[in-house]
PDB file of C-alpha atoms in Angstrom:
ATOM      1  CA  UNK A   1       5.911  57.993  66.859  1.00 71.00           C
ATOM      2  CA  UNK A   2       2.098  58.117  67.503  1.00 74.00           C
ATOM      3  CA  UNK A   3       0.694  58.825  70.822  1.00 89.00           C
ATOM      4  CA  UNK A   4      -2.001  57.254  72.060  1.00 94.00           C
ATOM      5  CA  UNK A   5      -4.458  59.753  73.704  1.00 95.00           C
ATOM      6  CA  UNK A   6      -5.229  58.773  77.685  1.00 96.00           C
ATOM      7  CA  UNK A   7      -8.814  58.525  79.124  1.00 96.00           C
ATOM      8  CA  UNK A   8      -8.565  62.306  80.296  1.00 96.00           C
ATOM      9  CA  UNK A   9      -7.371  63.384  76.402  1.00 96.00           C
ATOM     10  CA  UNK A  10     -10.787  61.044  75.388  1.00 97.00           C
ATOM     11  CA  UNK A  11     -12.435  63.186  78.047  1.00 97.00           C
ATOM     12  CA  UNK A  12     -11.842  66.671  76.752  1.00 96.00           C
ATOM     13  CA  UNK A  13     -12.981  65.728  73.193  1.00 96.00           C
ATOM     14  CA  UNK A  14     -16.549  65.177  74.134  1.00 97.00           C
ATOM     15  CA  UNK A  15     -16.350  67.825  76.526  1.00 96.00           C
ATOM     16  CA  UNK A  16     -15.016  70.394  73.859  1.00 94.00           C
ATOM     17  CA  UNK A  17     -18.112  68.809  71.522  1.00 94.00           C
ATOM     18  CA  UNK A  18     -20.219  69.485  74.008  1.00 96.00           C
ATOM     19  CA  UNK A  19     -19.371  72.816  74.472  1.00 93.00           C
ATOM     20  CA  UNK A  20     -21.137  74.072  70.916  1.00 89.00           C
ATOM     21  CA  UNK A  21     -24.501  73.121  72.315  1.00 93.00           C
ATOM     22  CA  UNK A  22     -23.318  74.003  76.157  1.00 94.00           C
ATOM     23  CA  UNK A  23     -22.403  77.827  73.967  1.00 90.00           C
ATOM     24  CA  UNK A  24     -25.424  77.913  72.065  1.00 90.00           C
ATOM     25  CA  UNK A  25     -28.326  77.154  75.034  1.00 93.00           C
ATOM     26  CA  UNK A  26     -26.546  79.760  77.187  1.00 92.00           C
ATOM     27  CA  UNK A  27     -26.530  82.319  74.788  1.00 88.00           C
ATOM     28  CA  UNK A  28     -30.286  81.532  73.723  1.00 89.00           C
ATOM     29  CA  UNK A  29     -31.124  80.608  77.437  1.00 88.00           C
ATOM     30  CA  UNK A  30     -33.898  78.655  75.857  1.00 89.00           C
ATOM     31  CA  UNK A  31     -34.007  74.512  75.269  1.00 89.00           C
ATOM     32  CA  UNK A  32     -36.839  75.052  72.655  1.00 93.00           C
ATOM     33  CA  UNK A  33     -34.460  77.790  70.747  1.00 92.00           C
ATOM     34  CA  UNK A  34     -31.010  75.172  70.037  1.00 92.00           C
ATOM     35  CA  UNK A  35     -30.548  74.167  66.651  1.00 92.00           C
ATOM     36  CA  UNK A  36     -29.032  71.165  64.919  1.00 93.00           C
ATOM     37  CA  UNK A  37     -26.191  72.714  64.607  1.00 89.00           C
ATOM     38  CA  UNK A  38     -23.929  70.433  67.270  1.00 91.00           C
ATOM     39  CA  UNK A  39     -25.446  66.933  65.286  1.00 93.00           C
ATOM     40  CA  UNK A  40     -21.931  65.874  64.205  1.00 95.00           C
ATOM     41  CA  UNK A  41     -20.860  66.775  67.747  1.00 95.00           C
ATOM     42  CA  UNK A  42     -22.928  64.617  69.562  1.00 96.00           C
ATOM     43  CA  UNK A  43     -22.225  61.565  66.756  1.00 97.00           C
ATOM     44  CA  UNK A  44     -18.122  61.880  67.373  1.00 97.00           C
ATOM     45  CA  UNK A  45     -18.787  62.513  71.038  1.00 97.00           C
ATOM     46  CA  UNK A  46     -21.150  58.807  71.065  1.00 97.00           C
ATOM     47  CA  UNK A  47     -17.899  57.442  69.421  1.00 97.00           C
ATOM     48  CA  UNK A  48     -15.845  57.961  71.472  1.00 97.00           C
ATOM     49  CA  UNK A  49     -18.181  57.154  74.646  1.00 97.00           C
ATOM     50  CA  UNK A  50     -18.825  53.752  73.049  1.00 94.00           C
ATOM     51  CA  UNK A  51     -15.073  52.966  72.042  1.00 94.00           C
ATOM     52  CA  UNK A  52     -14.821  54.022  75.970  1.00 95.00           C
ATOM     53  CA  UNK A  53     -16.872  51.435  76.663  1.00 92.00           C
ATOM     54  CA  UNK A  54     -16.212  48.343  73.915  1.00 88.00           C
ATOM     55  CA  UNK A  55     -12.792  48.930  73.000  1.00 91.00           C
ATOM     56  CA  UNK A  56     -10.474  50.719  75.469  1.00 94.00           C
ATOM     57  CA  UNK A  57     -11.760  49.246  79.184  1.00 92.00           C
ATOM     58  CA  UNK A  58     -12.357  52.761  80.176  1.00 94.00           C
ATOM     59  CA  UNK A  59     -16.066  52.526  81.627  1.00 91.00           C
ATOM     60  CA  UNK A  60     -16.260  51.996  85.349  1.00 90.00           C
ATOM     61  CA  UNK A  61     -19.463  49.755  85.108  1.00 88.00           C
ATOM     62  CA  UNK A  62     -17.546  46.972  82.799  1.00 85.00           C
ATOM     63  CA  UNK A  63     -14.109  47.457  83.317  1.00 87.00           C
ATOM     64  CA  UNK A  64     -11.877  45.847  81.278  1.00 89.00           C
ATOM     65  CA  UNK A  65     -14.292  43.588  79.480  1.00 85.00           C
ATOM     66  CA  UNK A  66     -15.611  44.197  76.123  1.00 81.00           C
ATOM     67  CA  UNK A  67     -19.444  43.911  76.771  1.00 79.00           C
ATOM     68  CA  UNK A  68     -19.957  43.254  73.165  1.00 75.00           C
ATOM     69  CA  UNK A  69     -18.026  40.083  73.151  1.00 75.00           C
ATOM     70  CA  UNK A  70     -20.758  38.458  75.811  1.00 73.00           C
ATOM     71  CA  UNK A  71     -23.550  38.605  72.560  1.00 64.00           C
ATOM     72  CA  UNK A  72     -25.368  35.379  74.464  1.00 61.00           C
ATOM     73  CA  UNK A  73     -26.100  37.648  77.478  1.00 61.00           C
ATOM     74  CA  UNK A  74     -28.357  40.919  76.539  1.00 65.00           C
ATOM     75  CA  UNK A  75     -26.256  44.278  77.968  1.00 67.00           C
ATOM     76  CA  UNK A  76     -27.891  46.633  75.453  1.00 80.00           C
ATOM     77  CA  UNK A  77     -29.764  48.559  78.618  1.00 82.00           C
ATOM     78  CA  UNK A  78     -26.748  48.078  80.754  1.00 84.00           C
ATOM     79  CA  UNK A  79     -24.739  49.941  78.179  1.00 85.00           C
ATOM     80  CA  UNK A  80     -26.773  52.318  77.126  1.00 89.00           C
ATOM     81  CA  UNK A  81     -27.238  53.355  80.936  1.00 92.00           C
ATOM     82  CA  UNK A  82     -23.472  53.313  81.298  1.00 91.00           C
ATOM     83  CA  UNK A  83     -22.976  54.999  77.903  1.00 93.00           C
ATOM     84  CA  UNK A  84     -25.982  57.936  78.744  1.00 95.00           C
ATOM     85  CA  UNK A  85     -24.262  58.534  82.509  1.00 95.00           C
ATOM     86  CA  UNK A  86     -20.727  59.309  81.019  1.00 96.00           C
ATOM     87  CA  UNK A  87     -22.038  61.461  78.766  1.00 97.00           C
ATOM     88  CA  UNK A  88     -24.617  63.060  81.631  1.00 97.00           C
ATOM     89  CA  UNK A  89     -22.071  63.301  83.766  1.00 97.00           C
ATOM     90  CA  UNK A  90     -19.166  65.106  81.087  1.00 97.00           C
ATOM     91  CA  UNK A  91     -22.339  67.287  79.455  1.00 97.00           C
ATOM     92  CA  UNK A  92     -22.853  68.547  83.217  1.00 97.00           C
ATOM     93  CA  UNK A  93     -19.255  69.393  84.204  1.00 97.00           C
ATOM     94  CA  UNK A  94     -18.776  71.601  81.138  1.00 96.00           C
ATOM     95  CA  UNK A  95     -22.052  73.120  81.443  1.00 96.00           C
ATOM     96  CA  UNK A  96     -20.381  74.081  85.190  1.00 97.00           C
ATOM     97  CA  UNK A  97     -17.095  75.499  83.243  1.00 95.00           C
ATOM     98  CA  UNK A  98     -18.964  77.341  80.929  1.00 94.00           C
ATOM     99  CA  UNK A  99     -21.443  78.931  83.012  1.00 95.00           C
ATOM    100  CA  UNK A 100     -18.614  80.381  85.078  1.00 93.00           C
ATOM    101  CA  UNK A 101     -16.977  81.274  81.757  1.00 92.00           C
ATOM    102  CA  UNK A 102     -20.154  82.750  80.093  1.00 92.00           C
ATOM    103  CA  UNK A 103     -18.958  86.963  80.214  1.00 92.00           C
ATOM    104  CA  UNK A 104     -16.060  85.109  78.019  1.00 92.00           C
ATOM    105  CA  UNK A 105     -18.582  82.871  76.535  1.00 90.00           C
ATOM    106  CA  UNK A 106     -20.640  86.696  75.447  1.00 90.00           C
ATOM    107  CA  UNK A 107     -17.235  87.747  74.225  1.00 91.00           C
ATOM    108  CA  UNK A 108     -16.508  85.111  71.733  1.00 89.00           C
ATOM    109  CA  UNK A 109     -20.211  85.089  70.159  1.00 87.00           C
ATOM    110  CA  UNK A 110     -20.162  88.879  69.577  1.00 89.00           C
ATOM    111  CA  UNK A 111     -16.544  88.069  67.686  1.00 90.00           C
ATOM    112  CA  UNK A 112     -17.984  85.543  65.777  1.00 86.00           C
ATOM    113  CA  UNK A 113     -21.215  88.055  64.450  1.00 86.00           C
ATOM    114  CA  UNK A 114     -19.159  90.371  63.372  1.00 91.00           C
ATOM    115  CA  UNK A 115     -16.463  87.893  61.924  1.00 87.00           C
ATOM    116  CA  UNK A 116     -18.381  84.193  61.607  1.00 81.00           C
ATOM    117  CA  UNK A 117     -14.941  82.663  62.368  1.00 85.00           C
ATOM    118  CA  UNK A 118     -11.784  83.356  64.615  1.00 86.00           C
ATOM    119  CA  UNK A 119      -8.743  82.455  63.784  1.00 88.00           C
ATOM    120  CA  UNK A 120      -6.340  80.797  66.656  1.00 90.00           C
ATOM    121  CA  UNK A 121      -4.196  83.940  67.524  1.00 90.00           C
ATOM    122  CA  UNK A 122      -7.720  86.036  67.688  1.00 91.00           C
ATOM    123  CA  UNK A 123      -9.515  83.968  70.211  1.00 90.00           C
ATOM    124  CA  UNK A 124      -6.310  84.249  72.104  1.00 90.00           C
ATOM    125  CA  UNK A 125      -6.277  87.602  72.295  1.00 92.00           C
ATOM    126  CA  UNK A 126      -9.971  87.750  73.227  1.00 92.00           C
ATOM    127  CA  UNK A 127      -9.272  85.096  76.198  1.00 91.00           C
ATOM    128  CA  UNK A 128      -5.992  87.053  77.392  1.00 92.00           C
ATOM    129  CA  UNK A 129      -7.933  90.319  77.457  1.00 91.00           C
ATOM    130  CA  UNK A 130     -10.724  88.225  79.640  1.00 90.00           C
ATOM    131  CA  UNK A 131      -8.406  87.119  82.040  1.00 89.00           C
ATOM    132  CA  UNK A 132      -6.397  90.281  82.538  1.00 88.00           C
ATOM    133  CA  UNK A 133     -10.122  91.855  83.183  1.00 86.00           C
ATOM    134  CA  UNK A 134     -11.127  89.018  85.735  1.00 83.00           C
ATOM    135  CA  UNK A 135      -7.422  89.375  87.729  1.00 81.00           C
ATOM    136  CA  UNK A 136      -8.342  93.164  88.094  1.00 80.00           C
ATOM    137  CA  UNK A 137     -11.572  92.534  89.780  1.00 68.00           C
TER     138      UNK A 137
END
């Protein structure tokens, strides 16, 4: 039986796509120094903003209409405002998370220069380590 994910599942994918660029201008602490590394993050994260929006009633601005099916009336800058504040707004709150997060954040990147990847069970053990370290303090 499929689930269907909620608005708050839809949520924490663009977050978590965020979250490579969010990583990599915190480590670099420089705009001018990100790569294009997070491209295919930001594409699936515009997805699912604009399925948000069109398809699944979940944008506060149009409700449960689909603004594409009103192609007599121009919404393009409506949408694209409405589109560009979700994603504003989501880019923001995990920039907020991670910058709390970054000693963890400075963790996982030294992990990943000596390894390039993690598996599952290894970033697990770098996180519980973290948080046994923060509930000390």
């Amino acid at each position: 039986k499929a689930v269907l994910p909620s608005k708050q599942d839809l949520i924490n994918q663009i977050k978590t796509l965020y979250a490579g660029r969010i990583g990599e201008y915190l480590l670099l602490d420089d705009e001018n120094k990100i790569t294009t590394g997070a491209s295919s993050d930001i594409k699936e994260a515009t997805k699912i903003i604009h399925d948000m929006i069109y398809q699944y009633g979940m944008s506060e601005k149009f409700g449960l209409l689909n603004p594409d099916k009103f192609s007599f009336m121009s919404h393009s800058k409506e949408i694209l405002d409405e589109a560009s504040s979700i994603s504003k707004q989501l880019y923001q709150e995990t920039l907020k998370f991670m910058e709390e997060k970054k000693p963890l954040l400075n963790q996982i990147a030294t992990a990943l220069l000596e390894k390039e990847s993690l598996t599952e069970a290894e970033l697990d053990k770098i996180i519980q380590i973290y948080n046994e370290k923060s509930s000390m303090n």
